[in-house]
Amino acid sequence: MAAIDFDVELRRAGAHATGGWRRVLFLAQRHVLGAAGLVIMALFVLTAIFADVIARYDPLTIDSTRALARPSLAHWMGTDSFGRDVFSRIIHGARISLAVGIGSTALGGTIGVIVGLTSGYLSGWVDLVFQRVSDVLQALPLLVLALVMTAALGPSLPNVIIAIAIPLIPTVARVIRANTLALRELPFIEAAKSIGMSEVRIALRHVLPNTLAPLIVLATAQLGSTILTEASLSFLGLGIPEPYPSWGRMLSESAAEYVRTAPWLVIFPGIAISLAVFGANLFGDALRDILDPRQRG
Amino acid sequence: MSEVLLEVTDLRKYYPVRAGVLRRQVGTVHSVDGVSFSVGAGETLGLVGESGCGKSTVARSVLRLVEPTSGRIRLDGEDITHLSKTALRPHRRSMQIVFQDPFASLNPRMTAGDIVGEPLLVHGLASGKDLEARVAKLFEQVGLRSDQMRNFPHQFSGGQRQRICIARALALEPRLIVCDEPVSALDVSIQAQVINLLIDLQREHGFSYLFIAHDLAVVAHISHRVAVMYLGRIVEIADKDELFRDPRHPYTQALLASVPIANPLAKKLAPLVDGDVPSPVNPPPGCAFHTRCRFAMDRCKTERPVLMDAGDGHQVACLLNEGTGRSQLAPTT
Amino acid sequence: MFAYLVRRLFLMLVTLFGISIVIFLLLRIVPGNIVDILFAAAGYVDPADKANLEKELGIDQPLIVQYWHWISGFLRGDFGYSYVSEKPALQEILPRIPITARLAGLALLFSASIGIPLGVISAVKQGTRLDYALRVVSLSGLSLPSFWLGLLILTASVAMFGQMPIFNPNPQTWLEAFTTYAVPAAAVGFRSAALTMRITRSSMLEVLRQDYIRTARAKGASDAAVNYRHALKNAILPVITVIGIEAAFLIGGLIVTETVFNIPGVARFLVEAIRWRDYPIVQNLVMLIAVVVVSANFIVDMLYAVFDPRIRYTD
Amino acid sequence: MADKSDLVLDVKNLKTVFFTNSGLFKAVDDLSFTVKRGETLAIVGESGCGKSVTALSLMRLVPDPPGRIVGGSISLEGTDLLALNEAEMRAVRGNRISMIFQEPMTSLNPVMRIGDQIVEAVRLHRNIPAKEARNIAVEMLRLVRIPEPARRAKEYPHQLSGGMRQRAMIAMALACRPALLIADEPTTALDVTIQAQILALILDLQKELGTGLVLITHDLGVVAQTAQRVIVMYAGRKVEEASVEALFAAPKHPYTRGLMASIPAVPVPGIAAPARLNEIPGTVPSLVRLPKGCAFAPRCKLAIKRCEAEYPPLADWGSGHLAACWRAEEVAEVA
Amino acid sequence: GEPKQGGVLRMYHRDSPANASILEGATYSVNVPFMGVFNNLVIYDQHIAQNSPDTLRPELAESWSWGNDNKKLTFKLRQGVKWHDGKPFTSADVKCTFDLLMGKSQQKLRQNPRKAWYSEVNEITTSGDFEVSFDLKRPQPSLLAMLASGYTPIYPCHVSPADMRTHPIGTGPFKFVEFKANESIKLTRNPDYWKKGLPHLDGIEYTIITNRSTAILAFVAGKFDMTFPTHITIPLLKDIKSQAPNATCVVEPTNVSTNIIVNSASAPFDNIDIRRAVALALDRKAFVDILFEGQADIGGTMLPPPQGIWGMPKDKLETITGYGPNVNANREEARKLMQKAGYGPDKHLAVKVSTRNIAEYRDPAVILIDQLKSIYIDGELDVVETANWFPKVARKDYMLGLNLTGNSVDDPDQSFYENYSCGSERNYTNYCNKEIEKLFDVQSQQIDVAKRKELVWDIDKKLQEDVARPIIFHARAGSCWQPYVKGVTIMSNSSYNGFRYEDLWLDK
Ligand SMILES: Nc1ncnc2c1ncn2[C@@H]1O[C@H](COP(=O)(O)OP(=O)(O)OP(=O)(O)O)[C@@H](O)[C@H]1O
Ligand SMILES: Nc1ncnc2c1ncn2[C@@H]1O[C@H](COP(=O)(O)OP(=O)(O)OP(=O)(O)O)[C@@H](O)[C@H]1O
Ligand SMILES: [Mg+2]
Ligand SMILES: [Mg+2]
């Protein structure tokens, strides 16, 4: 039983961190992994925003004279077979991969919320139909669905986003629906009813905002998996088309051929994907811990 | 009592129990099984009973938050049992509800001010500056500072949260407030604050309360009349003093005897009943209490006693009270 | 219980019916058909030849008719003929199923046998370094693209051993048979083991918070008894569900892994068939997969009933 | 003070802290008390004042993380529990010291039969064959007056009503005839009629087995009817301790006083109930941000400057009546 | 040393062919595994890398002769040859085969990509069981070249085209065993092969591996005796050489040209100036450097010498606009043309560059887009799935396309008629120049090879100057095999004709 210096412990435990930045800092200390995830994500987002500033070369310019250069001071991550700077491509790739990740998560999330809210709130046959549709979508392998969707729509950034977003809808909708069902039973919803509020207004004003926390947690977790799905699609040749440097594209089958002669072509994009997904997952985990009231403590 | 504000007649609420592929109904929960009572203007009717006996269902039915299976609810003389949602809206202003769990009753994502102002907004009674002023006044009424309007529910303590709930109920200036165990979730030292507040507000505004609790002492303190429920039915209803002086129903007697008295010198606990409350899915035939009653006779198993007047507005549903109008049973101890 | 079973079976059929429509329509929405692809190599499409071939394959008929032909055949067990190989579709699909099944089974086995114990350990040691380490490892499992992992494994094994575990339909030695499946299964299994571990961990944490765990400790039960006899038994249900759902996701992982390791299983075959617009193969295979997935979920639900006495399925 | 050998439990300066997202706090601060063989000690106090944490600390079951016992000693029949290693502690738990929890609905393992759960408790501490343990389990169920105990033993918790589950919990806790039984609000979740049954049962069994009992509750009525001695806790600290008669006759701490006054009493015929209840103004403080001095000072009518600056020590106000208040003597007069 | 008998050759196959019918196929994915099942009337010598009229050898035909003013080609057939199912081979089989190809028979091929090869053939006549004649409308010396292609095996009369797709029957050195789509193709030795003592191998097994990196890893790891022919890109060749230093590797032209198809039917490429500008903007050497580390050929329509027989000599080539060595000067000129058309530094022309979703197409398209930037053209890549590519091209639903044209035989007739004659299905750009078309016929009838070459060069030059279908480069690719594999010859001016594999042997 170690003696405890209360003042030190109190400070360390953030007893005085009650609001604002102090509290954020305190939470960051308590959830080191989550903070790391947040930092990673923030770095990637900043990278995406300032890609033009950070990248030292144009990611698309081809230069036969410096093809397949090893990593060096001039080209930190080497160059690809077209002589394009891998580092610059990864920097710009952040834009595309994050656009896919965030775009499809947002799209799938939004539709999922609408569907989940409607079916949870209205129940009845709307709910029944939704449940069956989501059963159907969930029984189809996600990648197969995305494959067929991109094949149907053609490979382009918006289409890839759509293709990845669609399988996401039932996942989100299920979570939101479950939450809505639980919320519907809460007294504050009854209280709203008892003052004569309309159902739609209750759904929008009382139910929806209270599904945000689980939604955010789900979204961060899904963000990672959408980035991975894009990578898999690109690997199979159906993701974002050349010459845009999405990370998945950079890792695609043809790049994989260089795995031994120019491993940097395979290693670095792989690390970029893994790191971004890792960051999103770390952050999502911590967020779940913080937002889940039962996990407090 | 003066004029009758709320009159509930033979209220029943059955929930189906479903099972199977076609979700066929296989049974019925007799949550409320023929309940009649009335609440006068400015009066408090207390409703006590064991957990699951249907108190909340009565409360919700009165407010039409659940649709009663049968029976009639008259508010201020008007039958509101079958009014449509829109037709009901104006009546909603006359009755409000305060729930047991103040935290769950408040939307965690709205500020206290918004919560209290919402009924006014919904009914188009106020907006903008006017709304703010009225909310501030409500805050003051329930003993909250108006600068707390911008705080979120989690920033309040339990008692304060219940005050917000009460303020919300007051916003529409209702005539009847249904309180469904409003103090059960509160700390004992806070409970008194809320009860006092309710009493003060009643004195000021002349509200009627339908006050539900499982704590006899609390009910006794605040009510003018008390109704005792058992398994979906009212078994005894009487003036408060009358009820405590002369409980007629064996269940009421058991209830009274079971309350531990906060006095080490007073009588020791003596449980008067054995066994557990039967399930409302298959309530026992006859008198629902006969399975636990010390005085149960053969008739109790088949005959269902109805509420009968025992004088002074004291009504009991017990076969032992037949005829004489008076209980032959003196409560032991 | 019986009524519940019937109801679940009925819902299963509804779901399968929905899937059949979805996959059927999706395939028709995708532009181009087998004929375009067959003719692509020739560098031009002769409209008359195309019309002939479409007629021969029956893809000129109204969608309803096509759907009816397919689905009635499927129900009779007549899967039609592959457009590409012109062999009976069943004959093309069946021999590939055991390969993928073995792979998936092994991956699930990895996933369960590694994920569950590690998840329990991580939950029991919540907040310790070990827990942190395990969580980081499991998160990285979720973060590594499995094809990338597979590629690195292949490259590394050639570089280090001059050998690679490429698929061999007739393995000579026991070791060969094992590596044929084990290495790719590990590449996919890593991800699902990570997932299983996370679910186990959070489910265990949830259960460990429960009052009855405290009760068990108050009885003087040892940590092992509490963790395994009391907690795991309650925590395992969500894990089973997730493993059931994971079965569907596994197919996705298998597609890329079968490509990287060149394993002639159904997953890669499915992708090829989609590429070729080989409707009979795609439709029937997707249906078979769906039947497996839906049944897996069904079985999981049944396991729930077995494991959890509270569930009596009255609603 | 009574003879040492008579003491079942002797707690000294117990300190338990929690490290949480909202900060670190002392849930139990410097708590000392004793329990004699066959004696019932009640601990009262409002929600969150540290009653359950005290109980868990006695069992050494404070969830770690976030909680930790950081000081004091707990001596059970002469052995310091805090000095035992985990294995030794396990041998004590459920054997010499047992606990009944607040929530009968959730405190039983939902996937194990009632009988098996009792059998487990028995066999953990006694090396006897399963069959014999099963007999003991049924016997225990009979002892706690569960009808048809043999059949009930084979049922799962969800098949029992709340009252029966609590009885089963009691059966389990008493299966090894412990020296000390801790009952943490054993009846709060139950109805008054059932509560009366359960309390009567616990007291009966306690008498029969000579067990020391720590009864935790927030209901002063229950205290009055069951305990011999009472501890009143406020914000993690013991603010008052006395025999039940002394406490009810003349509380020495303003908080105890306020508590008693704020509880509505069942009207006694003839005596008109007071129209308003006495209330304690203000709210229960958050443990994370306790004032420097007396935690009750902000709500106390008697508070003086000193209360805000200095925490009053527990002082003996005669015949073992302890209270932590600078103005304890004035309490009776002012209220 | 002496060839050793026995052993199964293990190869990987780059993808899964649609079926086993060479006549219906149009990719060497079919030829490579199935050529060994069949024989042709005549064939290019399998041990001479360069296919040329001088390397034509009799196979099922023992001899051939031209008659009737070079309008009749008569073959004397080999006797005693048996199909794999034991039926005897006769002239009827030859007639059946070509009637099928000309669309004259009862049975139809599901698709018939090389019907145009026989447009000058009137009719096939047999005389007895072992003589068969081709009646031509006009002299066409190239007919023999086409008959010698791996694409022209003789099919049996008694097996339907449908069966030939799933279970081909031939007279060749190897019998078909099984073809599991996406998995493997297996051939076994034909013990009754009419060439005594051949083949040396007991069989050939192809494992289908679509992922090139996996395939190469497997070759390096010794799982295969030989790579798929001409499947190794130049950068990967280095990898193989360093990992498996003993392996024999060769790099040869594939006679596949990478070219640009321009939609001249609609704006902006209906403007010849812009078309010219595109042609001028090309830095062909940069393509070759990036994609082939310098190891590919620059030329016109015909494969350049020395491997190509008909390609223009270098000096002639460089006289063509855009082929000059000074790229900057060319681009300067191109920019002028663009400005003339109304574009400039401030007004770029936005163009979609369509191509198929295959690395061989995509990679040069990426470079093309990069190069077009130099002449005020902003290109955007539009990758099209295989299924949609030709329908899209046929609809003229593109602006610029990047296309690959494979030439099955190194022969002007095959190339010119197929790709540049008015109305040909594979003339994607609908280029139509009646004068040139006349020249096609003139060269086609020219028997004298030297004179014919001159004609061909002039035509080729003209085609380039018309920007009919600007040729960027002629690809090269590597093939590797383990040192113990003997008797492999990789053809240097075709990738469709050299896979009989009857005298390959394993020195193990
Ligand atoms: N929506 C519902 N569906 C089915 N049964 C219900 C529903 N609501 C309530 N019941 C049942 O009706 C009975 C009465 O419930 P009610 O909530 O009115 O009891 P209560 O007296 O308020 O109990 P408590 O003191 O626990 O609040 C219970 O048995 C309950 O299970
Ligand atoms: N596992 C935990 N994690 C964090 N804080 C805890 C935990 N358990 C208890 N606490 C805190 O310790 C303090 C004392 O809690 P405790 O459960 O002992 O209160 P109590 O007196 O038993 O209240 P109640 O009457 O509500 O049961 C509270 O502030 C509570 O929030
Ligand atoms: Mg209730
Ligand atoms: Mg407690």
mmCIF file of N, CA and C in Angstrom, chain C residues 31-32 36-44 46 49 53 56 83-87 96 151 154 158 162-164 166 259-260 262 264 268-269 272 276-277, chain E residues 16 18 26-27 110-113 162 165-166 179-183 207-211 213-214 217-218 220-221 223 385-388 390-391 425-426 428:
data_model
loop_
_atom_site.group_PDB
_atom_site.id
_atom_site.type_symbol
_atom_site.label_atom_id
_atom_site.label_comp_id
_atom_site.label_asym_id
_atom_site.label_seq_id
_atom_site.Cartn_x
_atom_site.Cartn_y
_atom_site.Cartn_z
ATOM 1 N N PRO C 31 -22.977 -2.314 -66.846
ATOM 2 C CA PRO C 31 -22.997 -2.284 -68.301
ATOM 3 C C PRO C 31 -22.153 -3.403 -68.908
ATOM 4 N N GLY C 32 -22.569 -3.848 -70.068
ATOM 5 C CA GLY C 32 -21.822 -4.880 -70.782
ATOM 6 C C GLY C 32 -22.218 -6.250 -70.304
ATOM 7 N N ASP C 36 -20.011 -8.953 -74.871
ATOM 8 C CA ASP C 36 -19.059 -7.864 -75.075
ATOM 9 C C ASP C 36 -17.656 -8.280 -74.673
ATOM 10 N N ILE C 37 -17.603 -9.039 -73.595
ATOM 11 C CA ILE C 37 -16.275 -9.386 -73.094
ATOM 12 C C ILE C 37 -15.627 -10.455 -73.953
ATOM 13 N N LEU C 38 -16.420 -11.444 -74.334
ATOM 14 C CA LEU C 38 -15.874 -12.490 -75.193
ATOM 15 C C LEU C 38 -15.337 -11.875 -76.479
ATOM 16 N N PHE C 39 -16.065 -10.901 -76.960
ATOM 17 C CA PHE C 39 -15.682 -10.318 -78.239
ATOM 18 C C PHE C 39 -14.595 -9.270 -78.096
ATOM 19 N N ALA C 40 -14.363 -8.840 -76.865
ATOM 20 C CA ALA C 40 -13.424 -7.741 -76.668
ATOM 21 C C ALA C 40 -12.050 -8.072 -77.227
ATOM 22 N N ALA C 41 -11.600 -9.277 -76.981
ATOM 23 C CA ALA C 41 -10.255 -9.633 -77.396
ATOM 24 C C ALA C 41 -10.131 -9.531 -78.905
ATOM 25 N N ALA C 42 -11.200 -9.837 -79.603
ATOM 26 C CA ALA C 42 -11.143 -9.786 -81.050
ATOM 27 C C ALA C 42 -11.002 -8.357 -81.545
ATOM 28 N N GLY C 43 -11.287 -7.423 -80.668
ATOM 29 C CA GLY C 43 -11.094 -6.046 -81.064
ATOM 30 C C GLY C 43 -12.306 -5.437 -81.723
ATOM 31 N N TYR C 44 -13.351 -6.184 -81.902
ATOM 32 C CA TYR C 44 -14.559 -5.581 -82.445
ATOM 33 C C TYR C 44 -15.731 -6.472 -82.095
ATOM 34 N N ASP C 46 -19.233 -7.902 -83.579
ATOM 35 C CA ASP C 46 -20.096 -8.052 -84.735
ATOM 36 C C ASP C 46 -21.542 -8.118 -84.242
ATOM 37 N N ASP C 49 -23.324 -11.491 -84.744
ATOM 38 C CA ASP C 49 -22.782 -12.531 -83.859
ATOM 39 C C ASP C 49 -23.246 -12.294 -82.440
ATOM 40 N N LEU C 53 -25.399 -14.805 -80.122
ATOM 41 C CA LEU C 53 -24.894 -15.341 -78.872
ATOM 42 C C LEU C 53 -25.816 -14.978 -77.714
ATOM 43 N N GLU C 56 -28.591 -17.255 -77.829
ATOM 44 C CA GLU C 56 -28.183 -18.584 -77.390
ATOM 45 C C GLU C 56 -28.139 -18.663 -75.869
ATOM 46 N N TYR C 83 -21.413 -19.293 -68.586
ATOM 47 C CA TYR C 83 -21.317 -18.705 -69.919
ATOM 48 C C TYR C 83 -19.929 -18.868 -70.494
ATOM 49 N N VAL C 84 -18.950 -18.789 -69.621
ATOM 50 C CA VAL C 84 -17.583 -18.779 -70.120
ATOM 51 C C VAL C 84 -17.113 -20.190 -70.445
ATOM 52 N N SER C 85 -17.137 -21.049 -69.455
ATOM 53 C CA SER C 85 -16.565 -22.372 -69.687
ATOM 54 C C SER C 85 -17.572 -23.307 -70.341
ATOM 55 N N GLU C 86 -18.829 -22.925 -70.344
ATOM 56 C CA GLU C 86 -19.903 -23.731 -70.903
ATOM 57 C C GLU C 86 -20.067 -25.067 -70.181
ATOM 58 N N LYS C 87 -19.473 -25.163 -68.993
ATOM 59 C CA LYS C 87 -19.681 -26.363 -68.188
ATOM 60 C C LYS C 87 -20.808 -26.077 -67.206
ATOM 61 N N ARG C 96 -14.607 -25.794 -55.904
ATOM 62 C CA ARG C 96 -13.866 -24.681 -55.310
ATOM 63 C C ARG C 96 -14.309 -24.398 -53.885
ATOM 64 N N LEU C 151 1.192 -9.930 -49.453
ATOM 65 C CA LEU C 151 2.299 -9.671 -50.375
ATOM 66 C C LEU C 151 3.617 -9.652 -49.627
ATOM 67 N N LEU C 154 4.596 -13.171 -48.651
ATOM 68 C CA LEU C 154 5.127 -13.916 -49.791
ATOM 69 C C LEU C 154 6.548 -13.475 -50.103
ATOM 70 N N VAL C 158 9.994 -15.739 -49.807
ATOM 71 C CA VAL C 158 10.905 -16.041 -50.915
ATOM 72 C C VAL C 158 12.298 -15.522 -50.590
ATOM 73 N N GLY C 162 13.657 -18.764 -49.880
ATOM 74 C CA GLY C 162 13.692 -19.139 -51.285
ATOM 75 C C GLY C 162 12.492 -19.985 -51.648
ATOM 76 N N GLN C 163 11.502 -19.980 -50.802
ATOM 77 C CA GLN C 163 10.311 -20.794 -51.022
ATOM 78 C C GLN C 163 9.086 -19.933 -50.839
ATOM 79 N N MET C 164 7.979 -20.341 -51.392
ATOM 80 C CA MET C 164 6.769 -19.609 -51.084
ATOM 81 C C MET C 164 5.593 -20.567 -50.975
ATOM 82 N N ILE C 166 2.783 -21.235 -52.175
ATOM 83 C CA ILE C 166 1.780 -21.040 -53.202
ATOM 84 C C ILE C 166 0.876 -22.259 -53.242
ATOM 85 N N THR C 259 -6.394 -13.886 -54.316
ATOM 86 C CA THR C 259 -5.696 -13.325 -55.463
ATOM 87 C C THR C 259 -4.192 -13.305 -55.216
ATOM 88 N N VAL C 260 -3.825 -12.791 -54.052
ATOM 89 C CA VAL C 260 -2.399 -12.670 -53.768
ATOM 90 C C VAL C 260 -1.734 -14.047 -53.698
ATOM 91 N N ASN C 262 -2.876 -16.748 -54.943
ATOM 92 C CA ASN C 262 -3.292 -17.564 -56.068
ATOM 93 C C ASN C 262 -3.949 -18.868 -55.635
ATOM 94 N N PRO C 264 -7.238 -21.117 -55.823
ATOM 95 C CA PRO C 264 -8.408 -21.222 -56.698
ATOM 96 C C PRO C 264 -9.683 -21.496 -55.917
ATOM 97 N N ARG C 268 -12.167 -15.671 -55.194
ATOM 98 C CA ARG C 268 -11.546 -15.067 -56.362
ATOM 99 C C ARG C 268 -12.343 -15.424 -57.613
ATOM 100 N N PHE C 269 -12.841 -16.647 -57.616
ATOM 101 C CA PHE C 269 -13.640 -17.095 -58.750
ATOM 102 C C PHE C 269 -14.841 -16.180 -58.952
ATOM 103 N N GLU C 272 -13.719 -13.026 -60.617
ATOM 104 C CA GLU C 272 -13.487 -13.289 -62.035
ATOM 105 C C GLU C 272 -14.812 -13.392 -62.774
ATOM 106 N N TRP C 276 -16.295 -11.279 -65.878
ATOM 107 C CA TRP C 276 -16.757 -11.865 -67.132
ATOM 108 C C TRP C 276 -18.256 -11.708 -67.325
ATOM 109 N N ARG C 277 -18.935 -11.191 -66.336
ATOM 110 C CA ARG C 277 -20.409 -11.127 -66.388
ATOM 111 C C ARG C 277 -20.982 -12.526 -66.599
ATOM 112 N N SER E 16 -7.013 -16.426 -67.310
ATOM 113 C CA SER E 16 -7.827 -17.569 -67.655
ATOM 114 C C SER E 16 -8.501 -17.284 -68.988
ATOM 115 N N ALA E 18 -10.983 -17.445 -72.158
ATOM 116 C CA ALA E 18 -12.426 -17.685 -72.141
ATOM 117 C C ALA E 18 -12.714 -19.141 -72.444
ATOM 118 N N ALA E 26 -8.845 -14.508 -79.663
ATOM 119 C CA ALA E 26 -8.128 -13.400 -80.267
ATOM 120 C C ALA E 26 -7.107 -12.873 -79.283
ATOM 121 N N THR E 27 -6.589 -13.753 -78.488
ATOM 122 C CA THR E 27 -5.545 -13.347 -77.551
ATOM 123 C C THR E 27 -4.582 -14.501 -77.421
ATOM 124 N N ARG E 110 -18.855 -19.171 -82.617
ATOM 125 C CA ARG E 110 -19.564 -18.195 -81.809
ATOM 126 C C ARG E 110 -19.075 -16.793 -82.159
ATOM 127 N N GLN E 111 -17.804 -16.690 -82.392
ATOM 128 C CA GLN E 111 -17.259 -15.441 -82.902
ATOM 129 C C GLN E 111 -16.116 -15.791 -83.847
ATOM 130 N N ASN E 112 -15.893 -14.956 -84.777
ATOM 131 C CA ASN E 112 -14.962 -15.297 -85.841
ATOM 132 C C ASN E 112 -14.091 -14.092 -86.139
ATOM 133 N N PRO E 113 -13.098 -13.866 -85.298
ATOM 134 C CA PRO E 113 -12.365 -12.602 -85.392
ATOM 135 C C PRO E 113 -11.492 -12.477 -86.647
ATOM 136 N N ALA E 162 -18.650 -25.921 -80.544
ATOM 137 C CA ALA E 162 -18.894 -25.792 -79.105
ATOM 138 C C ALA E 162 -17.999 -26.738 -78.320
ATOM 139 N N ARG E 165 -14.534 -25.663 -77.903
ATOM 140 C CA ARG E 165 -14.273 -24.663 -76.874
ATOM 141 C C ARG E 165 -13.983 -25.301 -75.524
ATOM 142 N N THR E 166 -14.648 -26.409 -75.260
ATOM 143 C CA THR E 166 -14.471 -27.002 -73.927
ATOM 144 C C THR E 166 -13.501 -28.174 -73.931
ATOM 145 N N PHE E 179 -9.223 -28.216 -68.450
ATOM 146 C CA PHE E 179 -9.075 -26.770 -68.312
ATOM 147 C C PHE E 179 -10.027 -26.345 -67.200
ATOM 148 N N LYS E 180 -9.442 -25.977 -66.076
ATOM 149 C CA LYS E 180 -10.267 -25.467 -64.986
ATOM 150 C C LYS E 180 -10.111 -23.963 -64.980
ATOM 151 N N ALA E 181 -11.198 -23.295 -65.262
ATOM 152 C CA ALA E 181 -11.126 -21.849 -65.363
ATOM 153 C C ALA E 181 -10.492 -21.265 -64.107
ATOM 154 N N ASN E 182 -9.623 -20.301 -64.304
ATOM 155 C CA ASN E 182 -8.951 -19.613 -63.194
ATOM 156 C C ASN E 182 -8.068 -20.506 -62.361
ATOM 157 N N GLU E 183 -7.841 -21.722 -62.817
ATOM 158 C CA GLU E 183 -7.063 -22.614 -61.987
ATOM 159 C C GLU E 183 -5.928 -23.228 -62.774
ATOM 160 N N THR E 207 -0.494 -23.308 -64.580
ATOM 161 C CA THR E 207 -1.244 -22.843 -63.407
ATOM 162 C C THR E 207 -1.614 -21.389 -63.678
ATOM 163 N N ILE E 208 -2.876 -21.090 -63.539
ATOM 164 C CA ILE E 208 -3.288 -19.733 -63.867
ATOM 165 C C ILE E 208 -3.028 -18.817 -62.681
ATOM 166 N N ILE E 209 -2.198 -17.825 -62.896
ATOM 167 C CA ILE E 209 -1.892 -16.848 -61.837
ATOM 168 C C ILE E 209 -2.051 -15.461 -62.435
ATOM 169 N N THR E 210 -3.083 -14.785 -62.021
ATOM 170 C CA THR E 210 -3.344 -13.499 -62.660
ATOM 171 C C THR E 210 -2.500 -12.397 -62.060
ATOM 172 N N ASN E 211 -2.052 -12.602 -60.850
ATOM 173 C CA ASN E 211 -1.275 -11.559 -60.192
ATOM 174 C C ASN E 211 0.187 -11.712 -60.586
ATOM 175 N N SER E 213 2.930 -10.261 -59.759
ATOM 176 C CA SER E 213 3.985 -10.345 -58.742
ATOM 177 C C SER E 213 4.004 -11.719 -58.097
ATOM 178 N N THR E 214 2.817 -12.280 -57.857
ATOM 179 C CA THR E 214 2.775 -13.633 -57.297
ATOM 180 C C THR E 214 3.397 -14.614 -58.283
ATOM 181 N N LEU E 217 7.144 -14.280 -58.307
ATOM 182 C CA LEU E 217 7.688 -14.839 -57.064
ATOM 183 C C LEU E 217 7.729 -16.354 -57.157
ATOM 184 N N ALA E 218 6.661 -16.918 -57.687
ATOM 185 C CA ALA E 218 6.590 -18.376 -57.774
ATOM 186 C C ALA E 218 7.653 -18.905 -58.736
ATOM 187 N N VAL E 220 10.505 -17.482 -59.392
ATOM 188 C CA VAL E 220 11.784 -17.328 -58.702
ATOM 189 C C VAL E 220 11.959 -18.415 -57.653
ATOM 190 N N ALA E 221 10.856 -18.769 -57.011
ATOM 191 C CA ALA E 221 10.932 -19.795 -55.972
ATOM 192 C C ALA E 221 11.033 -21.195 -56.574
ATOM 193 N N LYS E 223 8.888 -22.753 -58.541
ATOM 194 C CA LYS E 223 7.657 -23.509 -58.703
ATOM 195 C C LYS E 223 7.357 -23.759 -60.177
ATOM 196 N N GLU E 385 -13.872 -0.319 -68.502
ATOM 197 C CA GLU E 385 -13.791 -1.755 -68.303
ATOM 198 C C GLU E 385 -13.820 -2.492 -69.633
ATOM 199 N N THR E 386 -13.183 -3.626 -69.632
ATOM 200 C CA THR E 386 -13.102 -4.432 -70.843
ATOM 201 C C THR E 386 -14.449 -4.545 -71.554
ATOM 202 N N ALA E 387 -15.469 -4.822 -70.756
ATOM 203 C CA ALA E 387 -16.771 -5.076 -71.362
ATOM 204 C C ALA E 387 -17.274 -3.872 -72.134
ATOM 205 N N ASN E 388 -16.843 -2.693 -71.740
ATOM 206 C CA ASN E 388 -17.417 -1.503 -72.341
ATOM 207 C C ASN E 388 -16.514 -0.863 -73.378
ATOM 208 N N PHE E 390 -14.899 -1.777 -76.362
ATOM 209 C CA PHE E 390 -15.166 -1.759 -77.800
ATOM 210 C C PHE E 390 -16.528 -1.195 -78.145
ATOM 211 N N PRO E 391 -17.552 -1.505 -77.357
ATOM 212 C CA PRO E 391 -18.819 -0.816 -77.643
ATOM 213 C C PRO E 391 -18.663 0.699 -77.603
ATOM 214 N N GLU E 425 -13.890 -3.623 -89.360
ATOM 215 C CA GLU E 425 -14.421 -3.479 -87.987
ATOM 216 C C GLU E 425 -13.371 -2.967 -87.018
ATOM 217 N N ARG E 426 -12.142 -3.288 -87.326
ATOM 218 C CA ARG E 426 -11.137 -2.866 -86.354
ATOM 219 C C ARG E 426 -10.480 -1.538 -86.735
ATOM 220 N N TYR E 428 -10.969 1.485 -85.964
ATOM 221 C CA TYR E 428 -11.792 2.189 -84.974
ATOM 222 C C TYR E 428 -12.013 3.638 -85.324
#
